[in-house]
Amino acid sequence: MFSLGFVDLKESIASWRLWTLLGWLEVRQRYARSRVGPFWLTISTGVLIGSIGVVYGTLFGQKMSDYLPFLAISLVLWTTFSQTIIEGSTAYINSGQYIRQAATPKLIFMLQVIWRNLVILAHNFVIVLALLIIFGVKSWETLPIFIPALVLYMVNALWMAMVAGLLSARFRDLPQIVSALMQIAFYVTPVMYRPVAMTRFSLIVRLNPFAHLIELVRAPIIGELPTTITWAVTIAMAVLGWLFALALTGRYLKRIPYWV
């Protein structure tokens, strides 16, 4: 069963022209006839970060020069991660007409989701770059680590989206549950607050896999190195998660057209 899932993944990647085109067209259609286009996402996200940054920075007694870049990086990257999983849970359902009519590799629709969210991330990352220019880069030495960290971050998001999408195609109430769980994960994960702030409940941070994931991509930008534990947890999640996701996909691949 694992081999079937791997073959479907290989064929889906080979069809990169299709899923990149579909993902890009979906972003364009969402902002059709808008002069600003997808940068409305950047504007709205920037306003959100500015508002939350002033309020929570004041409440937490944080220096704005440190807290605003921290918050921007956290929110931008977390939004990409959570939206990939949430949209992945409905990817097969929303593409049901294509799945029933054409014999295409099924993971094309998952790659379309992650490509679309990477395009949106590129637009929102302008905010992070602007804050780094304003407040300065903390460490140029740690900055290159962000690239492999982001790859590992999105690799984990993709296998979670694959599992959520497959199970949601079978159980139609699951997308709402996935959305609710991601909302809960947002509050228990140090996104708007620093991990050290959870002094009494530090165990929540240490045992939270999402905390390691967000720290993996955030630390290099704020001038820190991800810990060995963070690398170990995220790599282990990726390996075990992909083995499970591919095995599950291979097991139920042929049933997806009947479920959607």
Short mmCIF file of C-alpha atoms in Angstrom, two decimals:
data_model
loop_
_atom_site.label_atom_id
_atom_site.label_comp_id
_atom_site.label_asym_id
_atom_site.label_seq_id
_atom_site.Cartn_x
_atom_site.Cartn_y
_atom_site.Cartn_z
CA MET A 1 0.00 0.00 0.00
CA PHE A 2 2.92 2.32 0.74
CA SER A 3 4.22 1.82 -2.81
CA LEU A 4 0.88 2.95 -4.30
CA GLY A 5 0.99 6.15 -2.29
CA PHE A 6 4.61 6.76 -3.30
CA VAL A 7 3.81 6.21 -7.00
CA ASP A 8 0.91 8.67 -6.77
CA LEU A 9 3.20 11.23 -5.12
CA LYS A 10 5.83 10.77 -7.81
CA GLU A 11 3.27 11.21 -10.60
CA SER A 12 1.80 14.25 -8.86
CA ILE A 13 5.18 15.94 -8.56
CA ALA A 14 5.85 15.18 -12.24
CA SER A 15 2.61 17.06 -13.07
CA TRP A 16 3.99 20.24 -11.47
CA ARG A 17 2.82 22.44 -14.32
CA LEU A 18 -0.78 21.50 -13.58
CA TRP A 19 -0.88 22.06 -9.81
CA THR A 20 1.22 25.23 -9.92
CA LEU A 21 -1.10 26.65 -12.59
CA LEU A 22 -4.24 25.67 -10.66
CA GLY A 23 -2.90 27.13 -7.43
CA TRP A 24 -1.85 30.40 -9.05
CA LEU A 25 -5.17 30.78 -10.90
CA GLU A 26 -7.06 30.26 -7.65
CA VAL A 27 -5.15 33.10 -6.02
CA ARG A 28 -5.76 35.36 -9.01
CA GLN A 29 -9.47 34.55 -9.20
CA ARG A 30 -9.88 35.35 -5.52
CA TYR A 31 -8.73 38.93 -6.23
CA ALA A 32 -10.03 39.37 -9.76
CA ARG A 33 -10.50 43.01 -10.85
CA SER A 34 -8.68 44.23 -7.76
CA ARG A 35 -5.88 46.69 -8.46
CA VAL A 36 -3.94 45.68 -5.37
CA GLY A 37 -4.64 41.98 -5.94
CA PRO A 38 -3.17 39.45 -3.49
CA PHE A 39 -1.40 42.25 -1.66
CA TRP A 40 -4.72 42.89 0.10
CA LEU A 41 -3.64 39.87 2.14
CA THR A 42 -0.40 41.68 2.99
CA ILE A 43 -2.26 44.84 3.98
CA SER A 44 -4.80 43.04 6.18
CA THR A 45 -2.09 40.91 7.80
CA GLY A 46 0.05 43.99 8.40
CA VAL A 47 -2.84 45.82 10.10
CA LEU A 48 -3.52 42.72 12.24
CA ILE A 49 0.13 42.41 13.29
CA GLY A 50 0.35 46.12 14.09
CA SER A 51 -2.82 46.07 16.19
CA ILE A 52 -2.01 42.89 18.10
CA GLY A 53 1.63 43.92 18.47
CA VAL A 54 0.80 47.20 20.18
CA VAL A 55 -1.81 45.65 22.49
CA TYR A 56 0.01 42.47 23.50
CA GLY A 57 3.43 44.09 23.46
CA THR A 58 2.16 46.59 26.01
CA LEU A 59 0.44 43.90 28.11
CA PHE A 60 3.53 41.68 28.13
CA GLY A 61 5.88 44.62 28.72
CA GLN A 62 7.87 43.86 25.54
CA LYS A 63 10.13 46.13 23.54
CA MET A 64 8.42 46.81 20.22
CA SER A 65 11.70 46.48 18.34
CA ASP A 66 11.90 42.86 19.53
CA TYR A 67 8.24 41.90 19.82
CA LEU A 68 6.91 43.14 16.48
CA PRO A 69 9.36 41.06 14.35
CA PHE A 70 8.74 38.07 16.66
CA LEU A 71 4.96 38.41 16.27
CA ALA A 72 5.09 39.01 12.51
CA ILE A 73 7.23 35.94 11.86
CA SER A 74 5.07 33.80 14.13
CA LEU A 75 1.71 34.87 12.71
CA VAL A 76 2.75 34.80 9.05
CA LEU A 77 4.28 31.33 9.27
CA TRP A 78 1.59 29.89 11.54
CA THR A 79 -1.15 31.14 9.21
CA THR A 80 0.55 29.36 6.29
CA PHE A 81 0.86 26.15 8.29
CA SER A 82 -2.69 26.10 9.66
CA GLN A 83 -4.30 27.15 6.38
CA THR A 84 -2.44 24.39 4.54
CA ILE A 85 -3.92 21.79 6.90
CA ILE A 86 -7.42 23.32 6.98
CA GLU A 87 -7.61 23.74 3.20
CA GLY A 88 -6.04 20.31 2.74
CA SER A 89 -8.92 18.78 4.70
CA THR A 90 -11.35 19.97 2.00
CA ALA A 91 -9.05 19.58 -1.02
CA TYR A 92 -10.52 16.28 -2.26
CA ILE A 93 -14.09 17.38 -1.47
CA ASN A 94 -13.77 20.69 -3.34
CA SER A 95 -12.10 18.96 -6.31
CA GLY A 96 -14.62 16.15 -6.46
CA GLN A 97 -15.81 16.96 -9.99
CA TYR A 98 -12.25 16.72 -11.35
CA ILE A 99 -11.51 13.52 -9.44
CA ARG A 100 -14.65 11.81 -10.76
CA GLN A 101 -14.13 12.88 -14.38
CA ALA A 102 -10.38 12.44 -14.93
CA ALA A 103 -7.92 9.76 -13.83
CA THR A 104 -5.31 12.14 -12.40
CA PRO A 105 -2.93 11.49 -9.50
CA LYS A 106 -4.80 12.38 -6.33
CA LEU A 107 -1.98 14.18 -4.50
CA ILE A 108 -2.02 16.85 -7.21
CA PHE A 109 -4.78 18.53 -5.21
CA MET A 110 -2.66 18.52 -2.04
CA LEU A 111 0.31 20.00 -3.87
CA GLN A 112 -2.04 22.63 -5.28
CA VAL A 113 -3.02 23.59 -1.71
CA ILE A 114 0.54 23.90 -0.48
CA TRP A 115 1.63 25.85 -3.59
CA ARG A 116 -1.26 28.28 -3.17
CA ASN A 117 -0.31 28.87 0.46
CA LEU A 118 3.34 29.34 -0.44
CA VAL A 119 2.32 32.05 -2.92
CA ILE A 120 0.32 33.74 -0.16
CA LEU A 121 3.28 33.33 2.21
CA ALA A 122 5.51 35.12 -0.30
CA HIS A 123 3.11 38.08 -0.29
CA ASN A 124 2.80 38.19 3.51
CA PHE A 125 6.53 37.77 4.04
CA VAL A 126 6.93 41.32 2.76
CA ILE A 127 5.82 42.39 6.26
CA VAL A 128 8.60 40.38 7.89
CA LEU A 129 11.19 41.83 5.50
CA ALA A 130 9.95 45.36 6.18
CA LEU A 131 10.26 44.89 9.95
CA LEU A 132 13.74 43.39 9.58
CA ILE A 133 14.78 46.44 7.55
CA ILE A 134 13.28 48.82 10.13
CA PHE A 135 14.57 47.12 13.29
CA GLY A 136 17.60 45.36 11.83
CA VAL A 137 18.61 41.72 11.40
CA LYS A 138 19.58 40.16 14.73
CA SER A 139 22.10 37.71 13.27
CA TRP A 140 23.20 37.21 9.67
CA GLU A 141 24.80 33.90 10.64
CA THR A 142 21.55 32.18 11.63
CA LEU A 143 19.49 33.64 8.77
CA PRO A 144 20.47 31.01 6.10
CA ILE A 145 19.18 28.23 8.38
CA PHE A 146 15.68 29.55 7.70
CA ILE A 147 15.63 27.96 4.22
CA PRO A 148 16.04 24.28 5.25
CA ALA A 149 13.89 24.96 8.30
CA LEU A 150 11.06 26.27 6.09
CA VAL A 151 11.32 23.21 3.82
CA LEU A 152 11.03 20.88 6.81
CA TYR A 153 8.19 23.01 8.20
CA MET A 154 6.14 22.74 4.99
CA VAL A 155 6.99 19.04 4.56
CA ASN A 156 5.30 18.45 7.91
CA ALA A 157 2.34 20.62 6.92
CA LEU A 158 1.89 18.63 3.71
CA TRP A 159 1.66 15.19 5.29
CA MET A 160 -0.82 16.50 7.86
CA ALA A 161 -2.91 17.97 5.04
CA MET A 162 -2.78 14.63 3.21
CA VAL A 163 -4.08 12.74 6.23
CA ALA A 164 -6.74 15.36 7.00
CA GLY A 165 -7.88 15.46 3.35
CA LEU A 166 -8.21 11.70 3.04
CA LEU A 167 -10.10 11.24 6.31
CA SER A 168 -12.31 14.26 5.59
CA ALA A 169 -13.31 12.79 2.22
CA ARG A 170 -14.63 9.78 4.13
CA PHE A 171 -16.02 11.59 7.18
CA ARG A 172 -17.57 14.90 6.13
CA ASP A 173 -17.76 16.34 9.66
CA LEU A 174 -13.99 16.20 10.00
CA PRO A 175 -13.12 19.53 8.27
CA GLN A 176 -14.98 21.43 11.00
CA ILE A 177 -13.14 19.41 13.64
CA VAL A 178 -9.78 20.08 11.96
CA SER A 179 -10.51 23.81 11.89
CA ALA A 180 -11.45 23.79 15.58
CA LEU A 181 -8.34 21.80 16.52
CA MET A 182 -6.08 24.22 14.66
CA GLN A 183 -7.71 27.10 16.55
CA ILE A 184 -6.99 25.35 19.85
CA ALA A 185 -3.44 24.61 18.73
CA PHE A 186 -2.96 28.33 18.01
CA TYR A 187 -3.70 29.27 21.62
CA VAL A 188 -1.58 26.55 23.26
CA THR A 189 1.37 27.15 20.91
CA PRO A 190 3.74 30.08 21.59
CA VAL A 191 2.77 32.18 18.59
CA MET A 192 1.79 35.49 20.19
CA TYR A 193 3.87 34.93 23.31
CA ARG A 194 7.39 33.71 23.89
CA PRO A 195 7.94 30.12 25.04
CA VAL A 196 9.64 31.32 28.24
CA ALA A 197 6.41 33.08 29.22
CA MET A 198 4.85 29.69 30.03
CA THR A 199 6.76 29.30 33.27
CA ARG A 200 4.08 27.46 35.26
CA PHE A 201 2.94 25.36 32.30
CA SER A 202 6.23 24.91 30.46
CA LEU A 203 5.37 21.24 29.95
CA ILE A 204 2.71 22.34 27.43
CA VAL A 205 5.42 23.92 25.29
CA ARG A 206 7.92 21.09 25.64
CA LEU A 207 5.37 18.40 24.71
CA ASN A 208 3.67 20.45 21.98
CA PRO A 209 4.96 19.38 18.54
CA PHE A 210 3.56 22.56 17.00
CA ALA A 211 5.75 24.59 19.37
CA HIS A 212 8.83 22.87 17.97
CA LEU A 213 7.64 23.44 14.41
CA ILE A 214 7.06 27.18 14.81
CA GLU A 215 10.32 27.57 16.76
CA LEU A 216 12.19 25.82 13.95
CA VAL A 217 11.37 28.54 11.41
CA ARG A 218 11.16 31.48 13.80
CA ALA A 219 14.45 31.09 15.65
CA PRO A 220 16.82 31.70 12.69
CA ILE A 221 15.09 34.98 11.80
CA ILE A 222 15.20 36.38 15.34
CA GLY A 223 18.89 35.53 15.64
CA GLU A 224 18.72 32.21 17.45
CA LEU A 225 19.61 28.64 16.56
CA PRO A 226 16.92 25.95 16.77
CA THR A 227 17.83 23.50 19.50
CA THR A 228 18.88 19.93 18.81
CA ILE A 229 15.61 18.73 20.36
CA THR A 230 13.63 20.94 17.96
CA TRP A 231 15.46 19.53 14.94
CA ALA A 232 15.07 15.96 16.23
CA VAL A 233 11.33 16.32 16.93
CA THR A 234 10.51 17.96 13.59
CA ILE A 235 12.60 15.52 11.54
CA ALA A 236 11.07 12.55 13.37
CA MET A 237 7.59 14.00 12.74
CA ALA A 238 8.36 14.36 9.04
CA VAL A 239 9.70 10.83 8.61
CA LEU A 240 7.02 9.04 10.63
CA GLY A 241 4.27 11.32 9.33
CA TRP A 242 5.14 10.76 5.67
CA LEU A 243 5.35 6.99 6.13
CA PHE A 244 1.90 7.03 7.70
CA ALA A 245 0.42 9.48 5.14
CA LEU A 246 1.72 7.54 2.12
CA ALA A 247 0.58 4.20 3.57
CA LEU A 248 -2.88 5.64 4.27
CA THR A 249 -3.09 7.23 0.82
CA GLY A 250 -2.04 4.01 -0.90
CA ARG A 251 -4.56 2.01 1.13
CA TYR A 252 -7.56 4.18 0.24
CA LEU A 253 -6.43 5.81 -3.02
CA LYS A 254 -8.98 4.03 -5.21
CA ARG A 255 -11.86 4.85 -2.87
CA ILE A 256 -11.47 8.63 -3.06
CA PRO A 257 -13.60 9.03 -6.24
CA TYR A 258 -16.46 7.16 -4.52
CA TRP A 259 -16.17 9.22 -1.33
CA VAL A 260 -16.25 12.61 -3.05
#
